[in-house]
Amino acid sequence: LGIPVIDRTAIILDIFAAGPQLYVLRSGRHTAPFESVLEILACVEACRENPFDTVTPALMDELGSISTVICVFLDWDASREELARAAVEAGCNVKIVVVRDGPTTEPLDGAQAWADSVSQLAPEDVRQGRFDVL
């Protein structure tokens, strides 16, 4: 059995992380090392206010050069759906992961009709690493 290896030098990774502020991170050939990106992401705090007025326009400017968007949300509502649908409409593959105990503000099941993948994980399962695939 072979163990798959990710060639981290060949992957270009754009990350838009919204905590109290918007972070745009790039990792890949001639950019920040992948481990540095992970360290920065670990420091992003949860945002208690709706960041999508900032995030959506920034993402819209980049969608033409992005092939896959993985959305990790703490809830699901109209503003999050708008952002994810914009990525789909721009031709991106979209994977939605909601990290939340209990039901989302708006039903998540409708996104399964247009997103490539939709899942919900409990925060404790994420903290403990109790999932195999996102």
CSV table of N, CA, C and O in Angstrom, one decimal, residues 5-104:
chain,number,residue,atom,x,y,z
A,5,VAL,N,1.0,11.3,-1.2
A,5,VAL,CA,1.8,12.4,-0.7
A,5,VAL,C,1.3,13.7,-1.5
A,5,VAL,O,1.2,13.6,-2.7
A,6,ILE,N,1.0,14.7,-0.8
A,6,ILE,CA,0.7,16.0,-1.5
A,6,ILE,C,2.0,16.7,-1.8
A,6,ILE,O,2.8,17.0,-0.9
A,7,ASP,N,2.2,17.1,-3.0
A,7,ASP,CA,3.3,17.9,-3.4
A,7,ASP,C,2.9,19.3,-3.1
A,7,ASP,O,2.3,20.0,-3.9
A,8,ARG,N,3.3,19.8,-1.9
A,8,ARG,CA,2.9,21.1,-1.4
A,8,ARG,C,3.6,22.2,-2.2
A,8,ARG,O,3.2,23.4,-2.1
A,9,THR,N,4.6,21.9,-3.0
A,9,THR,CA,5.2,23.0,-3.8
A,9,THR,C,4.5,23.2,-5.1
A,9,THR,O,4.7,24.2,-5.7
A,10,ALA,N,3.6,22.3,-5.5
A,10,ALA,CA,2.9,22.4,-6.8
A,10,ALA,C,1.5,22.9,-6.6
A,10,ALA,O,0.8,23.2,-7.6
A,11,ILE,N,1.0,23.1,-5.4
A,11,ILE,CA,-0.3,23.5,-5.1
A,11,ILE,C,-0.3,25.0,-4.8
A,11,ILE,O,0.4,25.5,-4.0
A,12,ILE,N,-1.2,25.7,-5.5
A,12,ILE,CA,-1.4,27.1,-5.1
A,12,ILE,C,-2.7,27.2,-4.3
A,12,ILE,O,-3.7,26.7,-4.8
A,13,LEU,N,-2.6,27.7,-3.1
A,13,LEU,CA,-3.7,27.7,-2.2
A,13,LEU,C,-4.1,29.2,-1.9
A,13,LEU,O,-3.2,29.9,-1.4
A,14,ASP,N,-5.3,29.6,-2.2
A,14,ASP,CA,-5.7,30.9,-1.8
A,14,ASP,C,-6.7,30.8,-0.7
A,14,ASP,O,-7.6,30.0,-0.8
A,15,ILE,N,-6.5,31.5,0.4
A,15,ILE,CA,-7.4,31.3,1.6
A,15,ILE,C,-7.9,32.7,1.9
A,15,ILE,O,-7.2,33.6,2.1
A,16,PHE,N,-9.3,32.8,2.1
A,16,PHE,CA,-9.9,34.0,2.6
A,16,PHE,C,-10.5,33.6,3.9
A,16,PHE,O,-11.4,32.8,4.0
A,17,ALA,N,-10.0,34.1,5.0
A,17,ALA,CA,-10.4,33.8,6.3
A,17,ALA,C,-11.0,35.0,7.0
A,17,ALA,O,-10.3,36.1,7.0
A,18,ALA,N,-12.2,34.9,7.4
A,18,ALA,CA,-12.8,36.1,8.1
A,18,ALA,C,-13.0,35.8,9.6
A,18,ALA,O,-13.7,34.9,10.0
A,19,GLY,N,-12.3,36.5,10.3
A,19,GLY,CA,-12.5,36.6,11.8
A,19,GLY,C,-13.0,38.0,12.0
A,19,GLY,O,-13.8,38.5,11.2
A,20,PRO,N,-12.4,38.7,13.0
A,20,PRO,CA,-12.7,40.1,13.1
A,20,PRO,C,-12.2,40.9,12.0
A,20,PRO,O,-12.7,42.1,11.8
A,21,GLN,N,-11.3,40.4,11.1
A,21,GLN,CA,-10.9,41.1,9.9
A,21,GLN,C,-10.7,40.0,8.8
A,21,GLN,O,-10.6,38.8,9.1
A,22,LEU,N,-10.5,40.5,7.6
A,22,LEU,CA,-10.3,39.6,6.4
A,22,LEU,C,-8.9,39.3,6.3
A,22,LEU,O,-8.0,40.2,6.2
A,23,TYR,N,-8.5,38.0,6.1
A,23,TYR,CA,-7.2,37.6,5.8
A,23,TYR,C,-7.2,37.0,4.4
A,23,TYR,O,-8.0,36.1,4.1
A,24,VAL,N,-6.2,37.3,3.6
A,24,VAL,CA,-6.0,36.7,2.3
A,24,VAL,C,-4.6,36.1,2.3
A,24,VAL,O,-3.6,36.8,2.5
A,25,LEU,N,-4.6,34.8,2.2
A,25,LEU,CA,-3.3,34.1,2.3
A,25,LEU,C,-3.1,33.3,1.0
A,25,LEU,O,-4.0,32.7,0.5
A,26,ARG,N,-1.8,33.2,0.6
A,26,ARG,CA,-1.5,32.4,-0.6
A,26,ARG,C,-0.3,31.5,-0.2
A,26,ARG,O,0.7,32.0,0.3
A,27,SER,N,-0.5,30.3,-0.6
A,27,SER,CA,0.6,29.3,-0.3
A,27,SER,C,0.8,28.5,-1.6
A,27,SER,O,-0.1,28.2,-2.4
A,28,GLY,N,2.0,28.1,-1.9
A,28,GLY,CA,2.4,27.4,-3.1
A,28,GLY,C,3.7,27.8,-3.6
A,28,GLY,O,4.5,28.3,-2.9
A,29,ARG,N,3.9,27.5,-4.9
A,29,ARG,CA,5.2,27.9,-5.5
A,29,ARG,C,5.5,29.3,-5.3
A,29,ARG,O,4.8,30.2,-5.7
A,30,HIS,N,6.7,29.6,-4.7
A,30,HIS,CA,7.2,30.9,-4.5
A,30,HIS,C,6.3,31.8,-3.6
A,30,HIS,O,6.4,33.0,-3.7
A,31,THR,N,5.6,31.2,-2.7
A,31,THR,CA,4.8,32.0,-1.8
A,31,THR,C,5.0,31.4,-0.4
A,31,THR,O,5.9,30.6,-0.2
A,32,ALA,N,4.1,31.7,0.6
A,32,ALA,CA,4.3,31.3,1.9
A,32,ALA,C,4.3,29.8,2.1
A,32,ALA,O,3.5,29.1,1.4
A,33,PRO,N,5.1,29.2,2.9
A,33,PRO,CA,5.0,27.7,3.1
A,33,PRO,C,3.7,27.3,3.7
A,33,PRO,O,3.0,28.1,4.4
A,34,PHE,N,3.2,26.1,3.3
A,34,PHE,CA,1.9,25.6,3.7
A,34,PHE,C,1.8,25.6,5.3
A,34,PHE,O,0.7,26.0,5.8
A,35,GLU,N,2.8,25.3,6.0
A,35,GLU,CA,2.8,25.3,7.4
A,35,GLU,C,2.5,26.7,8.0
A,35,GLU,O,1.8,26.8,9.0
A,36,SER,N,3.0,27.7,7.4
A,36,SER,CA,2.8,29.1,7.8
A,36,SER,C,1.3,29.4,7.7
A,36,SER,O,0.8,30.1,8.5
A,37,VAL,N,0.7,29.0,6.6
A,37,VAL,CA,-0.7,29.2,6.4
A,37,VAL,C,-1.5,28.6,7.5
A,37,VAL,O,-2.4,29.1,8.1
A,38,LEU,N,-1.2,27.3,7.8
A,38,LEU,CA,-1.9,26.6,8.9
A,38,LEU,C,-1.8,27.3,10.2
A,38,LEU,O,-2.7,27.4,11.0
A,39,GLU,N,-0.6,27.8,10.5
A,39,GLU,CA,-0.4,28.6,11.8
A,39,GLU,C,-1.2,29.9,11.8
A,39,GLU,O,-1.8,30.2,12.8
A,40,ILE,N,-1.3,30.5,10.7
A,40,ILE,CA,-2.2,31.8,10.6
A,40,ILE,C,-3.6,31.4,10.8
A,40,ILE,O,-4.4,32.0,11.6
A,41,LEU,N,-4.1,30.4,10.1
A,41,LEU,CA,-5.5,29.9,10.2
A,41,LEU,C,-5.8,29.5,11.7
A,41,LEU,O,-7.0,29.8,12.1
A,42,ALA,N,-4.9,28.9,12.4
A,42,ALA,CA,-5.2,28.5,13.8
A,42,ALA,C,-5.4,29.7,14.7
A,42,ALA,O,-6.1,29.6,15.7
A,43,CYS,N,-5.0,30.9,14.3
A,43,CYS,CA,-5.1,32.1,15.1
A,43,CYS,C,-6.4,32.9,14.7
A,43,CYS,O,-6.7,33.9,15.4
A,44,VAL,N,-7.1,32.6,13.7
A,44,VAL,CA,-8.2,33.3,13.3
A,44,VAL,C,-9.3,33.1,14.3
A,44,VAL,O,-9.7,32.0,14.6
A,45,GLU,N,-9.9,34.2,14.8
A,45,GLU,CA,-10.9,34.1,15.8
A,45,GLU,C,-12.3,34.0,15.2
A,45,GLU,O,-12.5,34.6,14.1
A,46,ALA,N,-13.3,33.4,15.9
A,46,ALA,CA,-14.6,33.4,15.4
A,46,ALA,C,-15.1,34.9,15.3
A,46,ALA,O,-14.8,35.7,16.2
A,47,CYS,N,-15.9,35.2,14.3
A,47,CYS,CA,-16.4,36.5,14.2
A,47,CYS,C,-17.9,36.5,14.6
A,47,CYS,O,-18.7,35.7,14.0
A,48,ARG,N,-18.3,37.3,15.5
A,48,ARG,CA,-19.7,37.3,16.0
A,48,ARG,C,-20.6,38.3,15.2
A,48,ARG,O,-21.8,38.3,15.3
A,49,GLU,N,-20.0,39.1,14.3
A,49,GLU,CA,-20.7,39.9,13.4
A,49,GLU,C,-20.6,39.4,12.0
A,49,GLU,O,-19.7,38.7,11.6
A,50,ASN,N,-21.6,39.8,11.2
A,50,ASN,CA,-21.6,39.3,9.8
A,50,ASN,C,-20.5,39.9,9.0
A,50,ASN,O,-20.5,41.1,8.7
A,51,PRO,N,-19.5,39.0,8.6
A,51,PRO,CA,-18.3,39.6,7.8
A,51,PRO,C,-18.5,39.6,6.3
A,51,PRO,O,-17.6,39.9,5.6
A,52,PHE,N,-19.7,39.2,5.8
A,52,PHE,CA,-19.9,38.9,4.4
A,52,PHE,C,-20.0,40.1,3.5
A,52,PHE,O,-19.7,40.1,2.3
A,53,ASP,N,-20.2,41.3,4.1
A,53,ASP,CA,-20.1,42.5,3.4
A,53,ASP,C,-18.7,42.8,2.9
A,53,ASP,O,-18.5,43.4,1.9
A,54,THR,N,-17.7,42.3,3.7
A,54,THR,CA,-16.3,42.4,3.4
A,54,THR,C,-15.8,41.3,2.5
A,54,THR,O,-15.1,41.4,1.6
A,55,VAL,N,-16.2,40.1,2.9
A,55,VAL,CA,-15.7,38.9,2.3
A,55,VAL,C,-16.2,38.7,0.9
A,55,VAL,O,-15.4,38.4,0.0
A,56,THR,N,-17.5,38.8,0.7
A,56,THR,CA,-18.1,38.5,-0.6
A,56,THR,C,-17.5,39.4,-1.7
A,56,THR,O,-17.0,38.8,-2.8
A,57,PRO,N,-17.3,40.7,-1.6
A,57,PRO,CA,-16.7,41.5,-2.7
A,57,PRO,C,-15.3,41.1,-2.9
A,57,PRO,O,-14.8,41.0,-4.1
A,58,ALA,N,-14.5,40.8,-1.9
A,58,ALA,CA,-13.1,40.4,-2.1
A,58,ALA,C,-13.0,39.0,-2.8
A,58,ALA,O,-12.2,38.9,-3.7
A,59,LEU,N,-13.9,38.1,-2.5
A,59,LEU,CA,-13.9,36.8,-3.1
A,59,LEU,C,-14.4,37.0,-4.6
A,59,LEU,O,-13.8,36.3,-5.5
A,60,MET,N,-15.4,37.8,-4.8
A,60,MET,CA,-15.9,38.0,-6.2
A,60,MET,C,-14.8,38.5,-7.2
A,60,MET,O,-14.7,38.0,-8.3
A,61,ASP,N,-13.8,39.3,-6.7
A,61,ASP,CA,-12.7,39.8,-7.5
A,61,ASP,C,-11.8,38.6,-7.9
A,61,ASP,O,-11.1,38.7,-8.8
A,62,GLU,N,-11.8,37.6,-7.1
A,62,GLU,CA,-10.8,36.5,-7.3
A,62,GLU,C,-11.4,35.2,-8.0
A,62,GLU,O,-10.7,34.3,-8.4
A,63,LEU,N,-12.7,35.1,-8.1
A,63,LEU,CA,-13.4,33.9,-8.5
A,63,LEU,C,-12.9,33.4,-9.9
A,63,LEU,O,-12.9,32.2,-10.1
A,64,GLY,N,-12.6,34.3,-10.8
A,64,GLY,CA,-12.2,33.9,-12.1
A,64,GLY,C,-10.9,33.0,-12.1
A,64,GLY,O,-10.7,32.3,-13.0
A,65,SER,N,-10.1,33.1,-11.1
A,65,SER,CA,-8.8,32.4,-11.0
A,65,SER,C,-8.8,31.3,-9.9
A,65,SER,O,-7.8,30.7,-9.6
A,66,ILE,N,-10.0,31.0,-9.4
A,66,ILE,CA,-10.1,30.0,-8.4
A,66,ILE,C,-10.9,28.8,-9.0
A,66,ILE,O,-12.0,28.9,-9.5
A,67,SER,N,-10.4,27.5,-8.8
A,67,SER,CA,-11.1,26.4,-9.3
A,67,SER,C,-12.0,25.7,-8.2
A,67,SER,O,-13.0,25.2,-8.6
A,68,THR,N,-11.6,25.8,-7.0
A,68,THR,CA,-12.4,25.1,-5.9
A,68,THR,C,-12.5,26.1,-4.7
A,68,THR,O,-11.5,26.6,-4.3
A,69,VAL,N,-13.7,26.1,-4.2
A,69,VAL,CA,-13.9,26.9,-3.0
A,69,VAL,C,-14.4,26.0,-1.9
A,69,VAL,O,-15.4,25.3,-2.1
A,70,ILE,N,-13.7,26.0,-0.7
A,70,ILE,CA,-14.2,25.2,0.4
A,70,ILE,C,-14.6,26.2,1.5
A,70,ILE,O,-13.8,27.0,2.0
A,71,CYS,N,-15.9,26.3,1.7
A,71,CYS,CA,-16.5,27.2,2.7
A,71,CYS,C,-16.6,26.5,4.0
A,71,CYS,O,-17.3,25.5,4.1
A,72,VAL,N,-16.0,27.0,5.1
A,72,VAL,CA,-16.1,26.5,6.4
A,72,VAL,C,-16.9,27.6,7.2
A,72,VAL,O,-16.3,28.7,7.4
A,73,PHE,N,-18.1,27.3,7.5
A,73,PHE,CA,-18.9,28.3,8.2
A,73,PHE,C,-19.3,27.8,9.6
A,73,PHE,O,-19.3,26.6,9.9
A,74,LEU,N,-19.7,28.8,10.5
A,74,LEU,CA,-20.2,28.4,11.8
A,74,LEU,C,-21.7,28.4,11.8
A,74,LEU,O,-22.3,28.0,12.8
A,75,ASP,N,-22.4,28.8,10.7
A,75,ASP,CA,-23.8,28.8,10.6
A,75,ASP,C,-24.2,28.8,9.1
A,75,ASP,O,-23.3,28.9,8.2
A,76,TRP,N,-25.4,28.7,8.8
A,76,TRP,CA,-25.9,28.8,7.4
A,76,TRP,C,-27.1,29.7,7.3
A,76,TRP,O,-28.0,29.5,8.1
A,77,ASP,N,-26.9,30.8,6.5
A,77,ASP,CA,-28.0,31.7,6.3
A,77,ASP,C,-27.9,32.3,4.9
A,77,ASP,O,-27.1,31.9,4.1
A,78,ALA,N,-28.7,33.3,4.7
A,78,ALA,CA,-28.8,33.9,3.3
A,78,ALA,C,-27.5,34.5,2.8
A,78,ALA,O,-27.1,34.3,1.7
A,79,SER,N,-26.7,35.2,3.7
A,79,SER,CA,-25.5,35.8,3.3
A,79,SER,C,-24.4,34.8,3.0
A,79,SER,O,-23.6,34.9,2.0
A,80,ARG,N,-24.4,33.7,3.7
A,80,ARG,CA,-23.4,32.6,3.4
A,80,ARG,C,-23.8,31.9,2.1
A,80,ARG,O,-23.0,31.5,1.3
A,81,GLU,N,-25.1,31.7,1.9
A,81,GLU,CA,-25.6,31.0,0.7
A,81,GLU,C,-25.3,31.9,-0.5
A,81,GLU,O,-24.8,31.4,-1.6
A,82,GLU,N,-25.4,33.2,-0.4
A,82,GLU,CA,-25.1,34.1,-1.5
A,82,GLU,C,-23.6,34.0,-1.9
A,82,GLU,O,-23.3,34.0,-3.1
A,83,LEU,N,-22.7,34.0,-0.9
A,83,LEU,CA,-21.3,33.8,-1.2
A,83,LEU,C,-21.0,32.5,-1.9
A,83,LEU,O,-20.3,32.5,-2.9
A,84,ALA,N,-21.6,31.4,-1.4
A,84,ALA,CA,-21.3,30.1,-1.9
A,84,ALA,C,-21.9,30.0,-3.3
A,84,ALA,O,-21.3,29.4,-4.3
A,85,ARG,N,-23.1,30.5,-3.5
A,85,ARG,CA,-23.7,30.4,-4.9
A,85,ARG,C,-23.0,31.3,-5.9
A,85,ARG,O,-22.9,30.9,-7.1
A,86,ALA,N,-22.4,32.4,-5.5
A,86,ALA,CA,-21.6,33.2,-6.4
A,86,ALA,C,-20.4,32.4,-6.9
A,86,ALA,O,-20.0,32.5,-8.0
A,87,ALA,N,-19.8,31.6,-6.0
A,87,ALA,CA,-18.7,30.8,-6.4
A,87,ALA,C,-19.1,29.7,-7.4
A,87,ALA,O,-18.4,29.5,-8.4
A,88,VAL,N,-20.3,29.1,-7.2
A,88,VAL,CA,-20.8,28.1,-8.1
A,88,VAL,C,-21.1,28.8,-9.5
A,88,VAL,O,-20.7,28.3,-10.5
A,89,GLU,N,-21.7,29.9,-9.4
A,89,GLU,CA,-22.1,30.6,-10.7
A,89,GLU,C,-20.8,31.1,-11.5
A,89,GLU,O,-20.8,31.2,-12.7
A,90,ALA,N,-19.7,31.3,-10.8
A,90,ALA,CA,-18.4,31.6,-11.4
A,90,ALA,C,-17.7,30.4,-12.0
A,90,ALA,O,-16.6,30.5,-12.5
A,91,GLY,N,-18.3,29.2,-11.8
A,91,GLY,CA,-17.7,28.0,-12.3
A,91,GLY,C,-16.8,27.3,-11.3
A,91,GLY,O,-16.1,26.3,-11.7
A,92,CYS,N,-16.8,27.6,-10.1
A,92,CYS,CA,-16.0,27.0,-9.1
A,92,CYS,C,-16.7,25.7,-8.6
A,92,CYS,O,-17.9,25.7,-8.5
A,93,ASN,N,-15.9,24.7,-8.2
A,93,ASN,CA,-16.4,23.6,-7.4
A,93,ASN,C,-16.5,24.1,-6.0
A,93,ASN,O,-15.6,24.8,-5.5
A,94,VAL,N,-17.7,23.8,-5.3
A,94,VAL,CA,-17.9,24.4,-4.0
A,94,VAL,C,-18.2,23.3,-3.0
A,94,VAL,O,-19.1,22.5,-3.3
A,95,LYS,N,-17.5,23.3,-1.9
A,95,LYS,CA,-17.7,22.3,-0.8
A,95,LYS,C,-18.1,23.2,0.4
A,95,LYS,O,-17.4,24.2,0.7
A,96,ILE,N,-19.2,22.9,1.0
A,96,ILE,CA,-19.6,23.6,2.2
A,96,ILE,C,-19.5,22.7,3.4
A,96,ILE,O,-20.1,21.6,3.5
A,97,VAL,N,-18.9,23.3,4.5
A,97,VAL,CA,-18.8,22.6,5.7
A,97,VAL,C,-19.3,23.5,6.8
A,97,VAL,O,-18.7,24.6,6.9
A,98,VAL,N,-20.3,23.1,7.6
A,98,VAL,CA,-20.8,24.0,8.7
A,98,VAL,C,-20.4,23.3,10.0
A,98,VAL,O,-20.6,22.1,10.2
A,99,VAL,N,-19.7,24.0,10.8
A,99,VAL,CA,-19.2,23.5,12.1
A,99,VAL,C,-20.2,24.1,13.1
A,99,VAL,O,-20.1,25.3,13.4
A,100,ARG,N,-21.1,23.3,13.6
A,100,ARG,CA,-22.1,23.8,14.5
A,100,ARG,C,-22.8,22.7,15.2
A,100,ARG,O,-23.1,21.7,14.6
A,101,ASP,N,-23.1,22.9,16.5
A,101,ASP,CA,-24.0,22.0,17.2
A,101,ASP,C,-25.4,22.4,16.9
A,101,ASP,O,-25.8,23.6,16.9
A,102,GLY,N,-26.3,21.5,16.6
A,102,GLY,CA,-27.7,21.8,16.4
A,102,GLY,C,-28.0,22.3,15.1
A,102,GLY,O,-27.1,22.4,14.2
A,103,PRO,N,-29.2,22.7,14.9
A,103,PRO,CA,-29.7,23.2,13.5
A,103,PRO,C,-29.1,24.5,13.2
A,103,PRO,O,-28.7,25.3,14.0
A,104,THR,N,-29.0,24.8,11.9
A,104,THR,CA,-28.5,26.0,11.4
A,104,THR,C,-29.6,27.0,11.3
A,104,THR,O,-30.8,26.7,11.4
